[in-house]
Coordinates of C-alpha atoms in Angstrom, one line a residue:
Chain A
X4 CA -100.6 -115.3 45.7
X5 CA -100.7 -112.0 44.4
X6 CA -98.8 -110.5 41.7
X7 CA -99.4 -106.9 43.3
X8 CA -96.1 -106.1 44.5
X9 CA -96.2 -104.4 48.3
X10 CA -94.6 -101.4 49.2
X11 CA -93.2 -100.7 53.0
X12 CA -93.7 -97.0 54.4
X13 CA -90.9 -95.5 53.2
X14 CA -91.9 -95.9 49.2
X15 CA -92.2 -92.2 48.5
X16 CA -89.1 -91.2 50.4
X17 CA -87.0 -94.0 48.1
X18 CA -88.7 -92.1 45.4
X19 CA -87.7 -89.1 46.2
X20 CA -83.8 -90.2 46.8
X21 CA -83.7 -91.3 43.6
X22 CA -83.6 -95.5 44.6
X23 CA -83.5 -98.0 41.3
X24 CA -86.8 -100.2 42.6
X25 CA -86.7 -103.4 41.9
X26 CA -89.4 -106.4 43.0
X27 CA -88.0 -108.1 45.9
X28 CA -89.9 -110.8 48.0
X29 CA -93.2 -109.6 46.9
X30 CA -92.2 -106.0 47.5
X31 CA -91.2 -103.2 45.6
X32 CA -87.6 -102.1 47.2
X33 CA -84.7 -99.8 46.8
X34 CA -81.9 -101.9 45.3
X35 CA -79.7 -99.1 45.1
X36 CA -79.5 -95.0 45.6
X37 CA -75.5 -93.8 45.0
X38 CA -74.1 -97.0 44.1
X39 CA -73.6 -100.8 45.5
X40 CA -70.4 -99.8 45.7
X41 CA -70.4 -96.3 47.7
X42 CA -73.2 -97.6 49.6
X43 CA -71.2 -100.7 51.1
X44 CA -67.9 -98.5 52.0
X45 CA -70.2 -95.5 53.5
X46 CA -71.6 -98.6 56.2
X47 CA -68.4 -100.0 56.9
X48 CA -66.6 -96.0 57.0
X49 CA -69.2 -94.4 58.6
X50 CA -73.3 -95.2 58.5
X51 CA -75.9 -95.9 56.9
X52 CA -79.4 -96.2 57.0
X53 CA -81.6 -99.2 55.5
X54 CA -85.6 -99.9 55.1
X55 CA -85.7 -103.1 55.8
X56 CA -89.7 -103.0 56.4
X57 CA -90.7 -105.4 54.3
X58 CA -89.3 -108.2 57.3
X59 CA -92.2 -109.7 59.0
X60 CA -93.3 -109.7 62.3
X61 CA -95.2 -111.6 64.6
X62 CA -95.7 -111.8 68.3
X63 CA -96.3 -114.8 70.6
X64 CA -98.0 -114.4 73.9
X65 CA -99.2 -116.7 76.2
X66 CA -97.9 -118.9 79.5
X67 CA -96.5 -121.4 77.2
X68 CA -94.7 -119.1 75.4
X69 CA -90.7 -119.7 75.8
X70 CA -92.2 -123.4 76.2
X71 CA -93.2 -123.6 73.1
X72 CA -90.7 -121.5 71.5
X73 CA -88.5 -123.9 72.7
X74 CA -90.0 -127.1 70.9
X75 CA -90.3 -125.2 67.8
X76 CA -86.6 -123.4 67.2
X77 CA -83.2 -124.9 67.5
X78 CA -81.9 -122.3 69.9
X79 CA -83.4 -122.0 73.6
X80 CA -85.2 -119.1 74.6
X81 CA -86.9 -120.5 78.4
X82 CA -83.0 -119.1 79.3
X83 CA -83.4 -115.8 77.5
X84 CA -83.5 -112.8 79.6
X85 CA -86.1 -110.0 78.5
X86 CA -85.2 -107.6 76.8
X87 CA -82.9 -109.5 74.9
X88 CA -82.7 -110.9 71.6
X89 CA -81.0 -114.3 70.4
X90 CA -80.7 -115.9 66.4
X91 CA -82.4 -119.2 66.0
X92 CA -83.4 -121.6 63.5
X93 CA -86.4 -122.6 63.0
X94 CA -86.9 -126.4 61.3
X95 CA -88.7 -129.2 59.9
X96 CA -88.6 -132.5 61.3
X97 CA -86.0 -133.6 58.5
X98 CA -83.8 -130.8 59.4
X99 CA -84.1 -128.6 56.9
X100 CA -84.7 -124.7 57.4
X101 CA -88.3 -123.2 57.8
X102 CA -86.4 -119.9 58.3
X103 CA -83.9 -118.1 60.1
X104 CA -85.1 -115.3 62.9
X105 CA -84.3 -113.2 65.7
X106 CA -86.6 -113.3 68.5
X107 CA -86.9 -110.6 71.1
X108 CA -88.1 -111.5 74.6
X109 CA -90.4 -108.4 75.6
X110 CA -91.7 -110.1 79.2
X111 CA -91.7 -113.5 80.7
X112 CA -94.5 -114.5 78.4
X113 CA -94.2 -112.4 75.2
X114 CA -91.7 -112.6 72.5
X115 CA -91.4 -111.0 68.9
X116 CA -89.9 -112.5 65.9
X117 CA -88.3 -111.0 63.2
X118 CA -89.1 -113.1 60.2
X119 CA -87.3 -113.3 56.6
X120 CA -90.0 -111.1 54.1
X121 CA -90.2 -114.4 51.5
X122 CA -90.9 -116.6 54.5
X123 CA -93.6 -114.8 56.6
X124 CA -96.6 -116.0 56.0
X125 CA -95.2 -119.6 55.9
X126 CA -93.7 -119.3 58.9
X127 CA -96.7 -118.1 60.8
X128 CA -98.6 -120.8 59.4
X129 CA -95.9 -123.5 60.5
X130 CA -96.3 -121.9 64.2
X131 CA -100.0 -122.1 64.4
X132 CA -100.0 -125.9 63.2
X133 CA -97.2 -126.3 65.7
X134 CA -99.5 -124.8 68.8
X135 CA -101.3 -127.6 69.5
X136 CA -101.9 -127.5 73.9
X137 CA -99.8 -125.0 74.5
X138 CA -101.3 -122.0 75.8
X139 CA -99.8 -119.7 73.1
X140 CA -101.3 -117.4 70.5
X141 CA -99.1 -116.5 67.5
X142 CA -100.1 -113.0 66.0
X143 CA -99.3 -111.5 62.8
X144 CA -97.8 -108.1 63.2
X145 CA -96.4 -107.8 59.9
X146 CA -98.5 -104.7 58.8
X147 CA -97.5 -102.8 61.9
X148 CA -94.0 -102.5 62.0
X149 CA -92.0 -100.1 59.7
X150 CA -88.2 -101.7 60.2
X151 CA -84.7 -99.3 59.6
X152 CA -81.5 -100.5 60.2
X153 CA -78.9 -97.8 61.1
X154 CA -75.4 -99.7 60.6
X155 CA -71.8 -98.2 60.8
X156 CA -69.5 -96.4 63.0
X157 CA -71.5 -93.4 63.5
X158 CA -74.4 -95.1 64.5
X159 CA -74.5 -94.6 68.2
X160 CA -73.7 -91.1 67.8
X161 CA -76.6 -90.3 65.2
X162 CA -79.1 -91.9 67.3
X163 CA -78.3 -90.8 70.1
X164 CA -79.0 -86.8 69.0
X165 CA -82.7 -88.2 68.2
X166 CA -83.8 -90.3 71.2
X167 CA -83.7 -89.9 75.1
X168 CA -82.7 -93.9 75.1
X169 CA -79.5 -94.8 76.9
X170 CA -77.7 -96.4 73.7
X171 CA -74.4 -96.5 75.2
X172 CA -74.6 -99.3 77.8
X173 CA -76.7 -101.0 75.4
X174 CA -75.3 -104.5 74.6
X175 CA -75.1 -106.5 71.5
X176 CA -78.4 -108.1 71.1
X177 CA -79.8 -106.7 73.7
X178 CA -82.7 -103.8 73.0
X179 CA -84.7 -101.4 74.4
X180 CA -88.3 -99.5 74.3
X181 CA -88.7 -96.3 74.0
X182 CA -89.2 -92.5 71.7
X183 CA -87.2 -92.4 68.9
X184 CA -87.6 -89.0 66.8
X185 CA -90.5 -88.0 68.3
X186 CA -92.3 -91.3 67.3
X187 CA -93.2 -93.2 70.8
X188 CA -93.4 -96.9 71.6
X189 CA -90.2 -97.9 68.9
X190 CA -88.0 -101.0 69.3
X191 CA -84.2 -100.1 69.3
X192 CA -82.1 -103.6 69.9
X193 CA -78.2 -103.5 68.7
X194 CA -78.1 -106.0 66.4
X195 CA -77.8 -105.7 62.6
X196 CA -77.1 -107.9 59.1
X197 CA -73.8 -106.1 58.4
X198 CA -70.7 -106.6 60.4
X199 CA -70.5 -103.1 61.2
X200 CA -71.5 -102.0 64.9
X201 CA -75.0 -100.2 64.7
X202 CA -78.7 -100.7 65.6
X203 CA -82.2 -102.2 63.6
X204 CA -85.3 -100.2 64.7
X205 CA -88.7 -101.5 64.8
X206 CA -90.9 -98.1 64.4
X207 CA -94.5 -98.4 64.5
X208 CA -95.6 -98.1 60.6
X209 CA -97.3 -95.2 60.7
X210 CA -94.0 -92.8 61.7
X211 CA -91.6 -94.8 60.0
X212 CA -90.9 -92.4 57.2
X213 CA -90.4 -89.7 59.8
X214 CA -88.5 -91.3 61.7
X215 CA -86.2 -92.8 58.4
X216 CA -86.2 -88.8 57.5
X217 CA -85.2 -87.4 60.7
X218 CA -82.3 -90.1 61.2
X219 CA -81.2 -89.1 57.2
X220 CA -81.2 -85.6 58.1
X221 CA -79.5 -85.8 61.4
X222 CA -76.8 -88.3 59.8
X223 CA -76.2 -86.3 56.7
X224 CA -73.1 -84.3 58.0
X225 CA -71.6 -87.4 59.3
X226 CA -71.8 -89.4 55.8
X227 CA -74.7 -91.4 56.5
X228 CA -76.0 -92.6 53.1
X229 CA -79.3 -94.6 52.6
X230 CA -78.4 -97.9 51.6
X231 CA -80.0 -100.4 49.2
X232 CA -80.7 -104.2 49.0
X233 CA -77.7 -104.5 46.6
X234 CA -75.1 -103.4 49.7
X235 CA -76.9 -105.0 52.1
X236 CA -75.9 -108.1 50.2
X237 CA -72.7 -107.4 49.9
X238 CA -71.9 -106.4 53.4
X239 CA -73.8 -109.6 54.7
X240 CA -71.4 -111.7 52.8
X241 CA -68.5 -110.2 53.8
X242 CA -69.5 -110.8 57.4
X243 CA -70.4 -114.5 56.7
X244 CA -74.3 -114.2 57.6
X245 CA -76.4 -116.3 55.8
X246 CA -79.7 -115.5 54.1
X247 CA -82.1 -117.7 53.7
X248 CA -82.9 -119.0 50.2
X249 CA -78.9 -119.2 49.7
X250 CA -76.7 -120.8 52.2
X251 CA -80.1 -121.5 54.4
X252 CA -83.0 -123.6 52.7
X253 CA -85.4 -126.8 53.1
X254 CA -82.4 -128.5 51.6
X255 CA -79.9 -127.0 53.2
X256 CA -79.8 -127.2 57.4
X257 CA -78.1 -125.4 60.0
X258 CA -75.7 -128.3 60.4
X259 CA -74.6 -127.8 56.9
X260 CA -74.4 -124.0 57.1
X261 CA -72.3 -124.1 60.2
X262 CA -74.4 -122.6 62.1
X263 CA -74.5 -126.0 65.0
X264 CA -74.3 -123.3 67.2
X265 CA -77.9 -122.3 67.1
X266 CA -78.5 -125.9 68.1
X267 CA -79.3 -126.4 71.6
X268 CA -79.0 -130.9 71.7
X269 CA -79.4 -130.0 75.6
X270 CA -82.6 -129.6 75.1
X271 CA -84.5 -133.1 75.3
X272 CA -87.0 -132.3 72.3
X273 CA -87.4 -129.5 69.3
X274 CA -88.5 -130.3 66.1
X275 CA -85.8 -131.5 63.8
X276 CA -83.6 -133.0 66.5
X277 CA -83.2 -136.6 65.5
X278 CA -82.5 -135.2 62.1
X279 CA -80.0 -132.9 63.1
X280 CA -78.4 -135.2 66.0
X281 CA -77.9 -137.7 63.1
X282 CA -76.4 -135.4 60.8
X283 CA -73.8 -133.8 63.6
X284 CA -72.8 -137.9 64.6
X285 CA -73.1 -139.3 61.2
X286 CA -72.0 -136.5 59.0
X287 CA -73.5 -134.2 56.4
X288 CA -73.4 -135.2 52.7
X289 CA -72.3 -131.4 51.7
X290 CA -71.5 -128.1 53.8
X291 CA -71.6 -123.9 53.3
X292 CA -68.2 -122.9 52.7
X293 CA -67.2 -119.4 52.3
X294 CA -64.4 -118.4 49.4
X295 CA -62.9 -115.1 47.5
X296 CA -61.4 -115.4 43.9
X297 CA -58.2 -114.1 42.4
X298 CA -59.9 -112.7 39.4
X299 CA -62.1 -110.0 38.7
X300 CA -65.3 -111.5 37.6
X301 CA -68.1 -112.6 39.8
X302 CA -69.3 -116.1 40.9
X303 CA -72.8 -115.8 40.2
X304 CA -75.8 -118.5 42.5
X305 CA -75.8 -121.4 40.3
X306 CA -72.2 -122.0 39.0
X307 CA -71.0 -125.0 39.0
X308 CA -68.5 -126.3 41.6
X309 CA -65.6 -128.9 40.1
X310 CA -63.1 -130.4 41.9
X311 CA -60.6 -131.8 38.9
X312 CA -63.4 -132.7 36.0
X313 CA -66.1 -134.0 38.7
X314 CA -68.8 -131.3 39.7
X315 CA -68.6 -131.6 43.5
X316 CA -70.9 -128.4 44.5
X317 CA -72.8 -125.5 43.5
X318 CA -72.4 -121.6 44.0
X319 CA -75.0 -120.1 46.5
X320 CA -73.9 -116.9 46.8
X321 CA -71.6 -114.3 44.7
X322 CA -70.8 -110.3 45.0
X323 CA -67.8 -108.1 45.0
X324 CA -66.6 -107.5 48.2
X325 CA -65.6 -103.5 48.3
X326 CA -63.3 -103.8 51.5
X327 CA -60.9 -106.7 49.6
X328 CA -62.1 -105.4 46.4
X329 CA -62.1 -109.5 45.0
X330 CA -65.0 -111.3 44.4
X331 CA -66.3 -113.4 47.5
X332 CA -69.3 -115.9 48.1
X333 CA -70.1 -119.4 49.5
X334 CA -70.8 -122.3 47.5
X335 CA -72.4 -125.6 48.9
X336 CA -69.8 -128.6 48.5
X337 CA -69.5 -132.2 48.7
X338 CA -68.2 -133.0 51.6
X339 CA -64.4 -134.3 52.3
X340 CA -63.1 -133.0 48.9
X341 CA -60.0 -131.1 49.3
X342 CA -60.3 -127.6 49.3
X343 CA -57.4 -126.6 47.4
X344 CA -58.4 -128.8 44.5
X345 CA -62.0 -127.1 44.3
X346 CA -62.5 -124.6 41.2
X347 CA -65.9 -122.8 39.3
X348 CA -66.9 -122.2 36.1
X349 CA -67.4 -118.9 34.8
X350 CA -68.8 -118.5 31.5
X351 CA -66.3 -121.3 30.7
X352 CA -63.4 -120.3 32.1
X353 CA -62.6 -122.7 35.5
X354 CA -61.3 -119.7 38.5
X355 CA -59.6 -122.1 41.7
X356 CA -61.7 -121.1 44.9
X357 CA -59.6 -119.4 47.7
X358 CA -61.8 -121.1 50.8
X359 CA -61.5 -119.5 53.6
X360 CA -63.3 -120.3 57.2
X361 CA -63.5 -116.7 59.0
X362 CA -65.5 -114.2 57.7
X363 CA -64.3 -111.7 55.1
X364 CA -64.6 -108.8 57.6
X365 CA -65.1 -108.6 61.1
Chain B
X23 CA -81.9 -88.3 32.6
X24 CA -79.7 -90.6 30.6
X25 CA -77.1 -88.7 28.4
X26 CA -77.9 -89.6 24.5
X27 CA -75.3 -87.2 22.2
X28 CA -76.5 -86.3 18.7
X29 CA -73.5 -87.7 16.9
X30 CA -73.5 -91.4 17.3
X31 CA -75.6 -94.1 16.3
X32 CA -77.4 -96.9 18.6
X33 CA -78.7 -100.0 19.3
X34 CA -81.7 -101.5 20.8
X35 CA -79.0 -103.5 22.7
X36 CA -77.7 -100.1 24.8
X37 CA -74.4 -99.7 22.6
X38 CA -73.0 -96.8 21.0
X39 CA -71.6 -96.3 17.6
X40 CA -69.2 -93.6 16.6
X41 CA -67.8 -93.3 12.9
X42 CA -64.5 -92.5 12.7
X43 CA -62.9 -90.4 10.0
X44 CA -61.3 -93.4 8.1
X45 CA -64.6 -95.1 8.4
X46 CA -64.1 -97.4 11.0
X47 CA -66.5 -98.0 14.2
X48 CA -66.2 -97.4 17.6
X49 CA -68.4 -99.1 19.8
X50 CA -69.3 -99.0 23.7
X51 CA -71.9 -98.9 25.9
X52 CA -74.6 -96.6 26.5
X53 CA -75.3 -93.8 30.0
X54 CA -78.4 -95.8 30.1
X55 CA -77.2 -99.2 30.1
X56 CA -74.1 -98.1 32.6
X57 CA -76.9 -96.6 35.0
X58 CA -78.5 -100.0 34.8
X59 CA -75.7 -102.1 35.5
X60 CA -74.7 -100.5 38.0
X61 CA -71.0 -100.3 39.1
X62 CA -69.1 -102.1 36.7
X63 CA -66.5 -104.8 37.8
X64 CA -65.1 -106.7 34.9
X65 CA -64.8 -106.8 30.9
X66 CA -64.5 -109.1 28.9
X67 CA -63.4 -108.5 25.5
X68 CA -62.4 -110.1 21.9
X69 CA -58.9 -110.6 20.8
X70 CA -58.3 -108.2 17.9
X71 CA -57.8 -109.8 14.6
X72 CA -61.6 -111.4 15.8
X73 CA -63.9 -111.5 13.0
X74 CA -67.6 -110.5 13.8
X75 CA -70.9 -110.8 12.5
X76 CA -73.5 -108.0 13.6
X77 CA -75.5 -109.4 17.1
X78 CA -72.8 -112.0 17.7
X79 CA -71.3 -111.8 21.6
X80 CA -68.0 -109.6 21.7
X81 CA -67.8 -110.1 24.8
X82 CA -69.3 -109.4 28.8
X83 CA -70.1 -107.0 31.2
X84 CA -70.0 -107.8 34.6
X85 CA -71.6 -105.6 37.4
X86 CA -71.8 -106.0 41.2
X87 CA -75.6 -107.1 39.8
X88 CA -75.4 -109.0 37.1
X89 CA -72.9 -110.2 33.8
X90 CA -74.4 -109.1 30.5
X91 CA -73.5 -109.9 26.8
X92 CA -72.1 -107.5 24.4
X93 CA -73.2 -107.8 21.0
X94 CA -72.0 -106.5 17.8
X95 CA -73.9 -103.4 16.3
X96 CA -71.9 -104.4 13.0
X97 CA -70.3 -106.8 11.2
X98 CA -66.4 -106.3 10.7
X99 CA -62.9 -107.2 12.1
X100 CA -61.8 -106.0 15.3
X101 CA -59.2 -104.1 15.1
X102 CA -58.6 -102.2 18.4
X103 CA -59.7 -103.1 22.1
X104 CA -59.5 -100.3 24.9
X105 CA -57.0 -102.3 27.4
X106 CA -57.4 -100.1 29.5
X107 CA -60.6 -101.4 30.9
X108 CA -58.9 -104.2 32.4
X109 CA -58.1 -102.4 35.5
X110 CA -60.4 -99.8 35.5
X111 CA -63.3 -101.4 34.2
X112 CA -65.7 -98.4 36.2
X113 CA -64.4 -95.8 33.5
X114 CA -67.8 -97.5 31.9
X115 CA -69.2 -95.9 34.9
X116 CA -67.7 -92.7 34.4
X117 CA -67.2 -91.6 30.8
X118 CA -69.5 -94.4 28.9
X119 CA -69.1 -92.1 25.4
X120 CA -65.3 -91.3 26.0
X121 CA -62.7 -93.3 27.5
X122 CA -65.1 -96.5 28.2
X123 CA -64.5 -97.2 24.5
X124 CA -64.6 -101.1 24.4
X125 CA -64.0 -102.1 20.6
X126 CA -62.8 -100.9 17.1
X127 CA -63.8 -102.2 13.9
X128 CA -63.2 -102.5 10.5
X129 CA -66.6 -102.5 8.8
X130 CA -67.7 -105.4 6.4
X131 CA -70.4 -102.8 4.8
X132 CA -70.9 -99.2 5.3
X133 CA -74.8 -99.9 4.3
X134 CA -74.9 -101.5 7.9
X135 CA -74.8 -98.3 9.6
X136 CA -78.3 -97.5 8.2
X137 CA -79.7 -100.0 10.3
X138 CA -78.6 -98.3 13.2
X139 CA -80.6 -96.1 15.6
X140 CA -80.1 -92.4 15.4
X141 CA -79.8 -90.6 18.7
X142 CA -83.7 -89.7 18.8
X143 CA -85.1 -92.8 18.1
X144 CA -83.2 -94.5 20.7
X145 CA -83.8 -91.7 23.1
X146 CA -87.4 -92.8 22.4
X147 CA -86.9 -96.2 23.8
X148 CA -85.7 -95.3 27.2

C-alpha cells in the first residue's frame, strides 16, 4: 500500500475555507473548518454540507445481479424496488463484518454500492472472489464519483433552488437521477449519516467542487456551514449509527451491534448465516451498547470497561455530544452483566456508564 | 496566524509563562495549541499546595479530539488554580493569554526562567 495520501475533488476548496487536514483512510480530509462544536449544532439547527468523497463506489451489473447480491449481504435486495436504496451488511462466513453499505438499485439488473473509504478495495476484492457462476460483473467506480452530503433542516430548501429534481415527494431512502447545479447525470437519494433530515449526492468527479461551491453559496444565508470529519462523528453517534472499524468489525457482527435487522434468516442462503443463525439462537458472548456520562471528560476507543473490579468490556467509541452537551459513546460488553453496575476508567478515575437503548437524538 | 505576545515566555510543550510582579508564574496554554485542540471540554488540574518539578504532568486537557497532558514549564509550588475552568473550560478557546489562566506558581529558582523560550523563538517553531 501506498503511503501517498489521496485527495477527493474538493482539496483546494477545503483549502481555501480554512479546513485543519488531517490523514484519514488513506486520504487527506477536512477534520474541521469553524469548530467540531459549531459544526455539529449548525447540522442539527439548520445545514450543512460534507465531502464525503473519499467513500468508494462500485457498480454491479449483470442478470444475476440482485441474485447474487443476495447471497453475498445480509439484507435482501431481489425485493428492492429501483430507485431505492436499503443498508446491508456485508459478512464472512464466521459472521463477522466485511463492511457496512448502502446499495442503490438503478434498474432490474444494476445496483451501486456505497462502500466505507478504509474498506474499498477489500470489499471489491471479496465480491469478485464471491462471483463465481453468476452472471455479474463488479466494477470499481471509486475514482468517478465526487460524494457531498447536505444534512439539516434546510436541506430540502437549499437544493431545491439549485436542481429541477422533485425533492419534496422524495422518500427516505429513496433517490433520484438527474442535474444538480448545472452538473448533469448526479445521484440525489435522501439518506444521510447524521440523524438530521437531508440528502447525500453522488456528483460525477469532475463537477464536484462546483457543485460543493454552488450548494455553499446558495446555503450561506440560511447558515449552511461546511462540516468536517470531527462532527460528522459526533452527529453519527448521537444518532446511534455505527461505523465500521468501531461498533462494526471482523470481530464484531451485526448480531452483536444490534443491527439483526439487516438480517434477512428468510432467505435460505447468504454468506454468514449459520454463523449468525447460531449467534441469534445461542447468544452472543458480548453486545454494542450505547451510554452518556455524568462528567465532563471523554471516553476515549480503548478504555477499559469494569463492572465492580472485573473488566467486562471495552470503549469503541467516545465524543461530546453538543445537543446533551455530556459525553456519549458505545462500548462493547460482556454479555448479561448488569448495566447499572458497569463503569470506565478515565485516566484513573472509574465514571458509572448511563446505558441507554435509543439513540441520543432522533 | 497563531497569536504569540512579546511579553511572556514559552515552551516547546505550547504553554505560556507570564512573570508576575512578586515573581511568581503564571502558566496556560498557547493560541496555537488551543487552535489545535480544538474545542476544549474538560480540565484537569492540580490541587494547590502540589509541589512540581519542571516537565512533570499538572494536569489534562481534553478536547472534543483528543486529552493531552500539561506539563510544568517550572519547578515550584502551586499556589493558585483558575476554578473557573471547571465550567467553562472553552474560555481556553477564547482568551488562551487572559482568563484561560490554568496555574500559579511559586518558583523553586528564578534561573529556570532562562530556559524558557522567548516569544520569537517559539514563534519560530510553529
Amino acid at each position: 500500500m501506498s503511503d501517498e495520501l489521496s485527495r477527493t475533488p474538493l482539496y483546494d476548496l477545503h483549502v481555501e475555507l480554512g479546513a485543519r487536514m488531517v490523514p484519514f483512510a488513506g486520504w487527506e480530509m477536512p477534520v474541521q473548518y469553524s469548530g467540531i462544536i459549531e459544526e455539529h449544532l449548525a447540522v442539527r439547527n439548520k445545514a450543512g454540507l460534507f465531502d464525503v468523497s473519499h467513500m468508494g463506489e462500485a457498480r454491479v451489473r449483470g442478470k444475476d445481479a440482485a441474485a447474487f447480491l443476495d447471497a453475498v449481504m445480509t439484507n435482501e435486495f431481489s425485493s428492492l424496488q429501483p430507485n431505492r436504496a436499503r443498508y446491508t451488511i456485508m459478512c464472512y462466513p464466521d459472521g463477522g463484518c466485511v463492511d457496512d453499505l448502502i446499495i442503490y438499485r438503478m434498474s432490474q439488473d444494476e445496483f451501486l454500492i456505497c462502500l466505507n473509504a478504509s474498506n474499498a478495495a477489500k470489499d471489491i476484492a471479496w465480491m469478485k472472489s464471491q462471483v463465481g457462476n453468476w452472471d455479474v460483473q463488479i466494477i470499481d467506480e471509486c475514482s468517478q464519483w465526487a460524494q457531498l452530503a447536505l444534512q439539516g433542516p434546510f436541506a430540502e430548501k437549499i437544493l431545491s433552488s439549485l436542481t429541477n429534481l422533485k425533492l419534496d415527494t422524495l422518500k427516505r431512502f429513496a433517490f433520484i437521477m438527474g442535474e444538480v447545479a448545472g452538473a448533469p447525470n448526479c445521484i440525489v437519494a435522501r439518506t444521510g449519516y447524521t440523524g438530521s433530515p437531508g440528502f447525500e449526492i453522488y456528483v460525477p468527479a469532475a463537477q464536484g467542487s462546483a457543485v460543493a461551491r454552488a450548494i455553499l453559496a446558495k446555503g450561506k444565508p440560511d447558515g449552511l456551514l461546511p462540516i468536517g470529519l470531527g462532527a460528522r462523528d459526533s452527529l453519527r453517534l448521537e444518532a446511534g449509527y455505527p461505523l465500521y472499524g468501531h461498533e462494526l468489525s471482523e470481530k464484531i457482527s451485526p448480531i452483536q451491534a444490534g443491527l439483526s435487522w439487516t438480517v434477512k434468516f428468510s432467505k435460505p442462503q447468504f454468506i454468514g448465516r449459520d454463523s449468525l443463525l447460531r449467534q441469534t439462537e445461542m447468544g452472543v458472548s458480548s453486545t454494542v451498547v450505547m451510554f452518556s456520562l455524568n462528567d465532563r471528560r471523554i471516553a476515549r476507543p480503548g478504555a477499559t470497561v469494569f463492572s465492580g473490579d472485573q473488566a467486562v468490556g471495552e470503549i469503541l467509541s467516545g465524543t461530546l455530544s453538543p445537543v446533551l452537551n455530556k459525553p456519549i459513546g458505545t462500548a462493547l460488553v460482556a454479555s448479561g452483566i448488569n448495566p447499572e453496575t458497569l463503569t470506565v476508567d478515565i485516566r484513573g478515575t472509574r465514571l458509572p456508564l448511563q446505558i441507554t437503548q435509543n439513540p441520543f437524538f432522533k | 496566524m497563531s497569536n504569540v505576545p512579546s511579553n511572556l515566555h514559552y515552551t516547546k510543550d505550547h504553554e505560556w509563562v507570564k512573570v508576575e510582579a512578586d515573581g511568581t508564574v503564571t502558566v496556560g496554554i498557547t493560541d496555537y495549541a488551543q487552535a489545535a485542540l480544538g474545542d476544549v471540554t474538560f480540565i484537569d488540574l492540580p490541587k494547590v499546595g502540589k509541589q512540581l518539578e519542571s516537565a512533570d504532568v499538572f494536569g489534562t486537557v481534553e478536547s472534543v479530539k483528543a486529552a493531552s497532558d500539561l506539563y510544568s514549564p517550572v519547578s515550584g509550588e502551586v499556589i493558585a488554580i483558575n476554578s473557573s475552568l471547571n465550567n467553562t473550560p472553552d474560555l481556553v478557546n477564547r482568551e488562551p493569554y487572559e482568563k484561560a489562566w490554568m496555574i500559579k506558581i511559586k518558583l523553586k529558582s528564578a534561573a529556570e526562567l532562562d530556559k524558557l523560550l522567548d516569544s520569537s523563538s517559539y514563534q519560530s517553531l510553529l
